[in-house]
PDB file of N, CA and C in Angstrom:
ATOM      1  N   UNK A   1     101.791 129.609  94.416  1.00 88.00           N
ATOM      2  CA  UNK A   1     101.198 128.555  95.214  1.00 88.00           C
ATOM      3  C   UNK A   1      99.697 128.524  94.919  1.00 88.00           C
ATOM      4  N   UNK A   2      99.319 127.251  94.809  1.00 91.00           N
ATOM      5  CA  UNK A   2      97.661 127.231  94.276  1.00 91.00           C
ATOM      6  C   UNK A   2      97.220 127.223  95.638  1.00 91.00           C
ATOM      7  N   UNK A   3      95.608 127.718  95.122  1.00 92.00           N
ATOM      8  CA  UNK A   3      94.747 127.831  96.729  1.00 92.00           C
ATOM      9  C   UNK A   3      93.761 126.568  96.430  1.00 92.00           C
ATOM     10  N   UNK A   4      93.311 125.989  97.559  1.00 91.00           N
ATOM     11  CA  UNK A   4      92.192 125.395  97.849  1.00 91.00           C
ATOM     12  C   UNK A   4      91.036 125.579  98.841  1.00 91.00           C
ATOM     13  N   UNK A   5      89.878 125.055  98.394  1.00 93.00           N
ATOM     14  CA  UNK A   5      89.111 125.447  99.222  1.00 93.00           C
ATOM     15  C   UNK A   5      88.236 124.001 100.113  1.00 93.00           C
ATOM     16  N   UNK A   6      88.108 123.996 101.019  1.00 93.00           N
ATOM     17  CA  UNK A   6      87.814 122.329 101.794  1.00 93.00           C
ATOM     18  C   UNK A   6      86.805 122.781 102.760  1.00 93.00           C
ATOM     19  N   UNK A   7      85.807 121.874 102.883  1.00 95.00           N
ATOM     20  CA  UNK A   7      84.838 121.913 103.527  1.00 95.00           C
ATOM     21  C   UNK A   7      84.650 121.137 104.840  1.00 95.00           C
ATOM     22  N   UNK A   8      84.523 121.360 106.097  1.00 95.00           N
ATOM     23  CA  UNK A   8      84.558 120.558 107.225  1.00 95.00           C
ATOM     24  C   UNK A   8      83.012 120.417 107.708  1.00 95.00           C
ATOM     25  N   UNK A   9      82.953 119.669 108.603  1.00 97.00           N
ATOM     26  CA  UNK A   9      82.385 119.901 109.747  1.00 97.00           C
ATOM     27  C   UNK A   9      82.821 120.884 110.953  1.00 97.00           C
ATOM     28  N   UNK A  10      82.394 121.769 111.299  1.00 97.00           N
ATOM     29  CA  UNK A  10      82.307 122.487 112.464  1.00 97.00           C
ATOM     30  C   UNK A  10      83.033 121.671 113.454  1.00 97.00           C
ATOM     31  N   UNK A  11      83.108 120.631 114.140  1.00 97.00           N
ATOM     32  CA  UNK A  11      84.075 120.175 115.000  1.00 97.00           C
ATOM     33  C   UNK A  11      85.534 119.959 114.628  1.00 97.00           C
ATOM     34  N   UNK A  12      85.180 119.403 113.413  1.00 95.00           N
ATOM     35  CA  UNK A  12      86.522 119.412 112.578  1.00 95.00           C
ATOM     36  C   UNK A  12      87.412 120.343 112.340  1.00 95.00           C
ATOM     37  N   UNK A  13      87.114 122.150 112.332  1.00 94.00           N
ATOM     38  CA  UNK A  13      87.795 123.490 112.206  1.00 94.00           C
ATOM     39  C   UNK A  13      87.631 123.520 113.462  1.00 94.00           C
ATOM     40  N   UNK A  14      87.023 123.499 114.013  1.00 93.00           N
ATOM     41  CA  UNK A  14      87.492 124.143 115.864  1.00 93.00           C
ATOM     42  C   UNK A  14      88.314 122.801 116.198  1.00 93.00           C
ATOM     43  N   UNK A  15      88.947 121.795 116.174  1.00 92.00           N
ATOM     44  CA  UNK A  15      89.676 120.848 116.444  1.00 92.00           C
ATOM     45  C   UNK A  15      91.377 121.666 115.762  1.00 92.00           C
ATOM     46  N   UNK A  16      91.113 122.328 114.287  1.00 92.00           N
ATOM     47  CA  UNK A  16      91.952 122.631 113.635  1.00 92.00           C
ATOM     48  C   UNK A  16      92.644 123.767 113.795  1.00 92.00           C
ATOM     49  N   UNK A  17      91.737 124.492 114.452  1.00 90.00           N
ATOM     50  CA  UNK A  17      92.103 125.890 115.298  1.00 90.00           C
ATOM     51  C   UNK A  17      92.531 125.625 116.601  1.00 90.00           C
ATOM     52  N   UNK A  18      92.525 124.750 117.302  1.00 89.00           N
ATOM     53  CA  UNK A  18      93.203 124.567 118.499  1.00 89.00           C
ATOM     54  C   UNK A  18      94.544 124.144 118.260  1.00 89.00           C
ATOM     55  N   UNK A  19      94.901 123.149 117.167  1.00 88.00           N
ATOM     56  CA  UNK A  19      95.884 122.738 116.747  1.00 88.00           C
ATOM     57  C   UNK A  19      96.933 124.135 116.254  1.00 88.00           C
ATOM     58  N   UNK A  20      96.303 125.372 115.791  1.00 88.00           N
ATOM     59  CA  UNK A  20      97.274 126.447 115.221  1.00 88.00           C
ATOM     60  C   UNK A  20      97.362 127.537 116.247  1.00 88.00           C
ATOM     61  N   UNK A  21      96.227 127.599 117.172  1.00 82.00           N
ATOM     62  CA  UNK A  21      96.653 128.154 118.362  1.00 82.00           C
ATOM     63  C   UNK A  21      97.671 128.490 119.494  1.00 82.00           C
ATOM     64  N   UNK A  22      98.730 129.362 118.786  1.00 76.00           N
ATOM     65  CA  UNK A  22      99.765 128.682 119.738  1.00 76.00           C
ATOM     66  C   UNK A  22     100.644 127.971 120.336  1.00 76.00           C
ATOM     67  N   UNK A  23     100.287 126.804 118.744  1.00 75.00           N
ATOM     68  CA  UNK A  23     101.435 125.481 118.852  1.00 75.00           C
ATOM     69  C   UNK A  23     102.049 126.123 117.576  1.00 75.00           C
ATOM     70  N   UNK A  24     102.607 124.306 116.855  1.00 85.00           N
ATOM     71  CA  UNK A  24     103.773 124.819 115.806  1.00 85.00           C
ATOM     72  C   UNK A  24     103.098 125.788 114.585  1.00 85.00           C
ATOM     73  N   UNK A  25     102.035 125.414 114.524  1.00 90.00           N
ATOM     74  CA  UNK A  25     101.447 125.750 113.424  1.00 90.00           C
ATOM     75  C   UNK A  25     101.132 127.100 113.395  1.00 90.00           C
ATOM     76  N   UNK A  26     101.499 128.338 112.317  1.00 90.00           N
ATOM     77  CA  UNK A  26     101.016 129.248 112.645  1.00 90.00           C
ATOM     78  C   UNK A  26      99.544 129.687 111.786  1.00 90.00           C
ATOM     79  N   UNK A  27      99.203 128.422 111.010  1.00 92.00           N
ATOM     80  CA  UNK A  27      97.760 128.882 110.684  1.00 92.00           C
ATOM     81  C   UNK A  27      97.276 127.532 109.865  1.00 92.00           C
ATOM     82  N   UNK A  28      96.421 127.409 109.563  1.00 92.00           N
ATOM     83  CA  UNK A  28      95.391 126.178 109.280  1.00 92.00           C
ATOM     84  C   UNK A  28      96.406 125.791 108.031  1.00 92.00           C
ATOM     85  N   UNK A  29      96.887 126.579 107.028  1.00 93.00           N
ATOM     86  CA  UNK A  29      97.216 126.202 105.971  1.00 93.00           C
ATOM     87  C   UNK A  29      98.377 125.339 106.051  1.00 93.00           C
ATOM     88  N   UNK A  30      99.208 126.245 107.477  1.00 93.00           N
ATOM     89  CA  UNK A  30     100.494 125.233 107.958  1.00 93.00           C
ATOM     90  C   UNK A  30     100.282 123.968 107.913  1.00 93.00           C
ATOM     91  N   UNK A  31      98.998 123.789 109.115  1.00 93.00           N
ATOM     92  CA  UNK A  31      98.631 122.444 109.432  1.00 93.00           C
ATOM     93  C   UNK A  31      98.942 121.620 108.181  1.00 93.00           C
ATOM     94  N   UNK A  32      98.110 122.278 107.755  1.00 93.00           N
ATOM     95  CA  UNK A  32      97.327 121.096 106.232  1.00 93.00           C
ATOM     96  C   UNK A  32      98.265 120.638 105.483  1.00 93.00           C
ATOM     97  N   UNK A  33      99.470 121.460 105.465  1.00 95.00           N
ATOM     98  CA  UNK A  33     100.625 121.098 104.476  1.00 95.00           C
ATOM     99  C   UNK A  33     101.588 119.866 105.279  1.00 95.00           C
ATOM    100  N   UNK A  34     101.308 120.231 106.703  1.00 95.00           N
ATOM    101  CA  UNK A  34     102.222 119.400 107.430  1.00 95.00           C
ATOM    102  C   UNK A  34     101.278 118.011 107.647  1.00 95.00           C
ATOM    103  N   UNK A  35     100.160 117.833 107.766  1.00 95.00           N
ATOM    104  CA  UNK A  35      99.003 116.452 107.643  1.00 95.00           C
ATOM    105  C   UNK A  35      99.748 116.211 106.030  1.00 95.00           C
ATOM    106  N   UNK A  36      99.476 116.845 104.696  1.00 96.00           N
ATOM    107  CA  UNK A  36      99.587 116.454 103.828  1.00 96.00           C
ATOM    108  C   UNK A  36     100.979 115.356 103.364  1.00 96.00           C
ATOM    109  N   UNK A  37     101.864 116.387 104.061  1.00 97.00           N
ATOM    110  CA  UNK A  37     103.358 115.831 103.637  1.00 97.00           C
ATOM    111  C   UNK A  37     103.577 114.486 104.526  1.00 97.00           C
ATOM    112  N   UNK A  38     102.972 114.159 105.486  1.00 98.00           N
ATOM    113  CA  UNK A  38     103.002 113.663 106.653  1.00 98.00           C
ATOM    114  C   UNK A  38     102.295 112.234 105.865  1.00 98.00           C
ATOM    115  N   UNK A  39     100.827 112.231 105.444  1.00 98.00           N
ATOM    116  CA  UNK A  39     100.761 111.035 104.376  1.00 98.00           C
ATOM    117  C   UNK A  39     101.220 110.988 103.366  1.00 98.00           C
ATOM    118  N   UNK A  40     102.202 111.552 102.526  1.00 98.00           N
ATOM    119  CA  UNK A  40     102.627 111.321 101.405  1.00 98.00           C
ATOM    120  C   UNK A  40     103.723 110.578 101.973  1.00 98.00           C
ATOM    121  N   UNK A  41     104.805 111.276 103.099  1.00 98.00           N
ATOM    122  CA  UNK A  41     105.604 109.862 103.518  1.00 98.00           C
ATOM    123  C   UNK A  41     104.939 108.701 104.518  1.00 98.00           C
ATOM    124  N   UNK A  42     103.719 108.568 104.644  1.00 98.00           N
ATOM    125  CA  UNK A  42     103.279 107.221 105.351  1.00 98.00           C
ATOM    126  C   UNK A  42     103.042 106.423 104.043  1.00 98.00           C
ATOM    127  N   UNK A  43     102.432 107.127 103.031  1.00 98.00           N
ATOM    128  CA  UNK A  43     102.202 105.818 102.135  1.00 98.00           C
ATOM    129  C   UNK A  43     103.487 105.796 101.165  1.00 98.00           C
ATOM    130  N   UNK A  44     104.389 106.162 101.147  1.00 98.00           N
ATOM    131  CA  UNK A  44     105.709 106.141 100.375  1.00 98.00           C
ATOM    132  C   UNK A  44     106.223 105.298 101.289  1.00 98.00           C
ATOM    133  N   UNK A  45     106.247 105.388 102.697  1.00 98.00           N
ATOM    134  CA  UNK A  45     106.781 104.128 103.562  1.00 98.00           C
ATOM    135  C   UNK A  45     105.890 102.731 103.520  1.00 98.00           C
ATOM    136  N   UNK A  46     104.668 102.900 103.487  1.00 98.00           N
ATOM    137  CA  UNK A  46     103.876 101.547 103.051  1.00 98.00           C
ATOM    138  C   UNK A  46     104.297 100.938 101.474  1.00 98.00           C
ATOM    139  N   UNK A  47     104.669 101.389 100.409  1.00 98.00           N
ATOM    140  CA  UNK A  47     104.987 101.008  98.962  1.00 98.00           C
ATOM    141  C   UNK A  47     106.374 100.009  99.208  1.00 98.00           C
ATOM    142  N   UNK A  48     107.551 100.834 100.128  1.00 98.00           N
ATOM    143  CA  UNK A  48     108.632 100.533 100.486  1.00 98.00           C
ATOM    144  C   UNK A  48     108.280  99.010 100.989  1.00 98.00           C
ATOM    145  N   UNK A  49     107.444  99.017 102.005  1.00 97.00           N
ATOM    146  CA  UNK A  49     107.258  98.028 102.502  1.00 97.00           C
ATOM    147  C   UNK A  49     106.716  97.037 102.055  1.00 97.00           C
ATOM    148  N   UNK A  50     105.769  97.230 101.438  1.00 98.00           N
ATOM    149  CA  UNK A  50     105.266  96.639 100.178  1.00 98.00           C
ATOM    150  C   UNK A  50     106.187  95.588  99.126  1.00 98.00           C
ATOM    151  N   UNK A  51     106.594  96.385  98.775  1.00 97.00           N
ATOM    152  CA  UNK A  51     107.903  95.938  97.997  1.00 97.00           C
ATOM    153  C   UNK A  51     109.141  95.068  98.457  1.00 97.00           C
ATOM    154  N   UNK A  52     109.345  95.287  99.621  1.00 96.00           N
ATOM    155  CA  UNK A  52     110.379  94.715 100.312  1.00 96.00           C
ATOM    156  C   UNK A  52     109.833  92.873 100.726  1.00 96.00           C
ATOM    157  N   UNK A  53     108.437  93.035 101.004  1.00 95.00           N
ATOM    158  CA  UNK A  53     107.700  91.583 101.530  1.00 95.00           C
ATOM    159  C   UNK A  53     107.648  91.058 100.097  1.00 95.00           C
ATOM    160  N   UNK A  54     107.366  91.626  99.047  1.00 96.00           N
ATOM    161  CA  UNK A  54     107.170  91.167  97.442  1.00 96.00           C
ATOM    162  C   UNK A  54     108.940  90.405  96.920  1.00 96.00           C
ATOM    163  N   UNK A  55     109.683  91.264  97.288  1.00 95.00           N
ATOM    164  CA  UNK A  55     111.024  90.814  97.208  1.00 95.00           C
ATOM    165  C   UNK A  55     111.498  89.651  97.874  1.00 95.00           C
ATOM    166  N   UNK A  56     110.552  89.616  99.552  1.00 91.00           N
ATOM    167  CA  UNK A  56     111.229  88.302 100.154  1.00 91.00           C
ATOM    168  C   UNK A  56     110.164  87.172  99.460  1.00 91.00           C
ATOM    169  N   UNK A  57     109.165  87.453  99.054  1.00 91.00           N
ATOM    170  CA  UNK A  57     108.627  86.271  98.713  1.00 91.00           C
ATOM    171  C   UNK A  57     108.936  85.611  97.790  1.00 91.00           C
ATOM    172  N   UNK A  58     109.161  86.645  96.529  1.00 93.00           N
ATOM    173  CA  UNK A  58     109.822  85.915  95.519  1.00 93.00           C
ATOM    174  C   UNK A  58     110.999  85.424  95.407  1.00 93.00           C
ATOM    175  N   UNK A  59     111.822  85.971  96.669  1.00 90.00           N
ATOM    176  CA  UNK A  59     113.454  84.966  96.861  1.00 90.00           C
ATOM    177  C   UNK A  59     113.041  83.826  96.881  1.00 90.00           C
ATOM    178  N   UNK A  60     111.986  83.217  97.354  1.00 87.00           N
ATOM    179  CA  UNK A  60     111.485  81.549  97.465  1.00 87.00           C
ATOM    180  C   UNK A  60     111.927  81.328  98.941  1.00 87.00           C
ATOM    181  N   UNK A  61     111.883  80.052  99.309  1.00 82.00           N
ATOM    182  CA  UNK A  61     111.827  79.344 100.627  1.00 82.00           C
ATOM    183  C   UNK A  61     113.089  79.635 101.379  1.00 82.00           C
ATOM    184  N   UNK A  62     113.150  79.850 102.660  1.00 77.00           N
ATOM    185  CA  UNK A  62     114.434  80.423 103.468  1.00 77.00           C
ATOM    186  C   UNK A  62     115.263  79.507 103.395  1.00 77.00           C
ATOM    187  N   UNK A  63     116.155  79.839 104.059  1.00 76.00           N
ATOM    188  CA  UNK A  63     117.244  78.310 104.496  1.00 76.00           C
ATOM    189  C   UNK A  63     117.197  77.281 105.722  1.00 76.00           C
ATOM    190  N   UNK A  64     116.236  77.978 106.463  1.00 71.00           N
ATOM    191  CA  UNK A  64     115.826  77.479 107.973  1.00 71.00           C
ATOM    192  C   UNK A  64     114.651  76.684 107.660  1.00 71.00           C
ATOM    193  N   UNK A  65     114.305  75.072 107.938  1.00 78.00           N
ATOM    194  CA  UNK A  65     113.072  74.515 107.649  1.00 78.00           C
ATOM    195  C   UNK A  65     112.369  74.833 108.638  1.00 78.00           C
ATOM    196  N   UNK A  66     113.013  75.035 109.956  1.00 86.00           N
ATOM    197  CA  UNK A  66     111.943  75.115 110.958  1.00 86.00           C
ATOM    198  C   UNK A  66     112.609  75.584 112.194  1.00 86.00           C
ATOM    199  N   UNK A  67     112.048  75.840 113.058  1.00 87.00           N
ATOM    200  CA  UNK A  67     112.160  76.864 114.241  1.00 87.00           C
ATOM    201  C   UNK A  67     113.397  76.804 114.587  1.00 87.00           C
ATOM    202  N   UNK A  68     113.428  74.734 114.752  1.00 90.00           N
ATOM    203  CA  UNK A  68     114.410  74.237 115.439  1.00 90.00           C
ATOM    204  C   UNK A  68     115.982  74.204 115.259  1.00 90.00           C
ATOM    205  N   UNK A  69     115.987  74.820 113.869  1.00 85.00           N
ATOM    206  CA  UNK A  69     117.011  74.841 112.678  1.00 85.00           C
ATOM    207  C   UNK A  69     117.581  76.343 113.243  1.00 85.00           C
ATOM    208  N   UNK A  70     116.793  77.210 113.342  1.00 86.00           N
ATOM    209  CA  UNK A  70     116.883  78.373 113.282  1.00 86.00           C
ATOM    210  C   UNK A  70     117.769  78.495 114.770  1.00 86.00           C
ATOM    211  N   UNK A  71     116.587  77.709 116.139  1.00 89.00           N
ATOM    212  CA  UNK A  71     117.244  77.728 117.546  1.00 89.00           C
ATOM    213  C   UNK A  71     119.067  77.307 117.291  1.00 89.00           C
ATOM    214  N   UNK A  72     119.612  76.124 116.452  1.00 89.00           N
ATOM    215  CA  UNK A  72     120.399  75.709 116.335  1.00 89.00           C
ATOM    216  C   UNK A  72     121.459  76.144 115.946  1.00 89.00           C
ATOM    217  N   UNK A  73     120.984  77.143 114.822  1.00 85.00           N
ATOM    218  CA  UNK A  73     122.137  78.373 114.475  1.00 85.00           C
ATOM    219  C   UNK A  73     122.325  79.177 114.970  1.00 85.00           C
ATOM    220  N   UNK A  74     121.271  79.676 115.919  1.00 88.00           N
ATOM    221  CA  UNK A  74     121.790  80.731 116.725  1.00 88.00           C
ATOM    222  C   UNK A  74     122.600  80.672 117.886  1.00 88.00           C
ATOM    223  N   UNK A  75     122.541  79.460 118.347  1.00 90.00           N
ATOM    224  CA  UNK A  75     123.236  78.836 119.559  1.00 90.00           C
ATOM    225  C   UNK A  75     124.714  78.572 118.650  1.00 90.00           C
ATOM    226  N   UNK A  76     124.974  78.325 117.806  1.00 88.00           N
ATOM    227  CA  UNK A  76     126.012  78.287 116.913  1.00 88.00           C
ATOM    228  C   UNK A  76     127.041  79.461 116.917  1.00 88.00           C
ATOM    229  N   UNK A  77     126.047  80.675 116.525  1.00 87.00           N
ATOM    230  CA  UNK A  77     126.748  81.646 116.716  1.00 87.00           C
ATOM    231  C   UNK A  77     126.599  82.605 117.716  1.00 87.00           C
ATOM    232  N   UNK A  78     126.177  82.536 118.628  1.00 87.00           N
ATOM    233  CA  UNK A  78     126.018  83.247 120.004  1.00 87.00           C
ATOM    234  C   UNK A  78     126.848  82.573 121.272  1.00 87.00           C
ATOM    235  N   UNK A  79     127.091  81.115 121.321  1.00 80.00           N
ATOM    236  CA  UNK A  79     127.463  80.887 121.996  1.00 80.00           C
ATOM    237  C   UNK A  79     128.454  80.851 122.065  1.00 80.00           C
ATOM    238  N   UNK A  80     129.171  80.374 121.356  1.00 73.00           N
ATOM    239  CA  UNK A  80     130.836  80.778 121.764  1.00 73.00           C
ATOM    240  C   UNK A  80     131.207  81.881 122.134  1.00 73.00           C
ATOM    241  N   UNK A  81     130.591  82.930 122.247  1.00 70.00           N
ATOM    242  CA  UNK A  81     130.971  84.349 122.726  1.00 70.00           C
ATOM    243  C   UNK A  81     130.973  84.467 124.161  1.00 70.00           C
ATOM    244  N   UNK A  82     130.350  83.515 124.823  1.00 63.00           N
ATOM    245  CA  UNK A  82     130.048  83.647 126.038  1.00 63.00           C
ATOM    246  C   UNK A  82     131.349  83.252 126.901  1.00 63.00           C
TER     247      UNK A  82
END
């Protein structure tokens, strides 16, 4: 396992030491791995997402022109259930 070395501010390590104090973490390095892994899946979930709005855009124009289209189908298929 490689080491690193990171530089804070003083509020920033006593913020980081309260965090390993006694909670899950049993020491700063825990933390850091669990912050780390923690943005690697936020921005692996932003790409996803990313991608997914890139996909609907390039499908081109929906099938619904307008709200009213949309109110109309849904009453279509919701209502008879009632």
């Amino acid at each position: 396992m490689a080491t690193m070395n990171i530089s804070l501010p003083d509020e920033m390590k006593s913020w980081i030491d309260t965090q390993t104090d006694g909670n899950q973490y049993g020491n700063a390095s825990e933390f850091m791995r669990d912050l780390i892994r923690r943005e690697q899946n936020r921005r692996t979930a932003i790409q996803t997402l990313k991608q997914l709005v890139q996909e609907g855009i390039d499908s081109g124009a929906g099938r619904f022109p307008d709200f009213d289209a949309i109110k109309a189908e849904a009453r279509k298929t919701f209502e008879p259930r009632r």
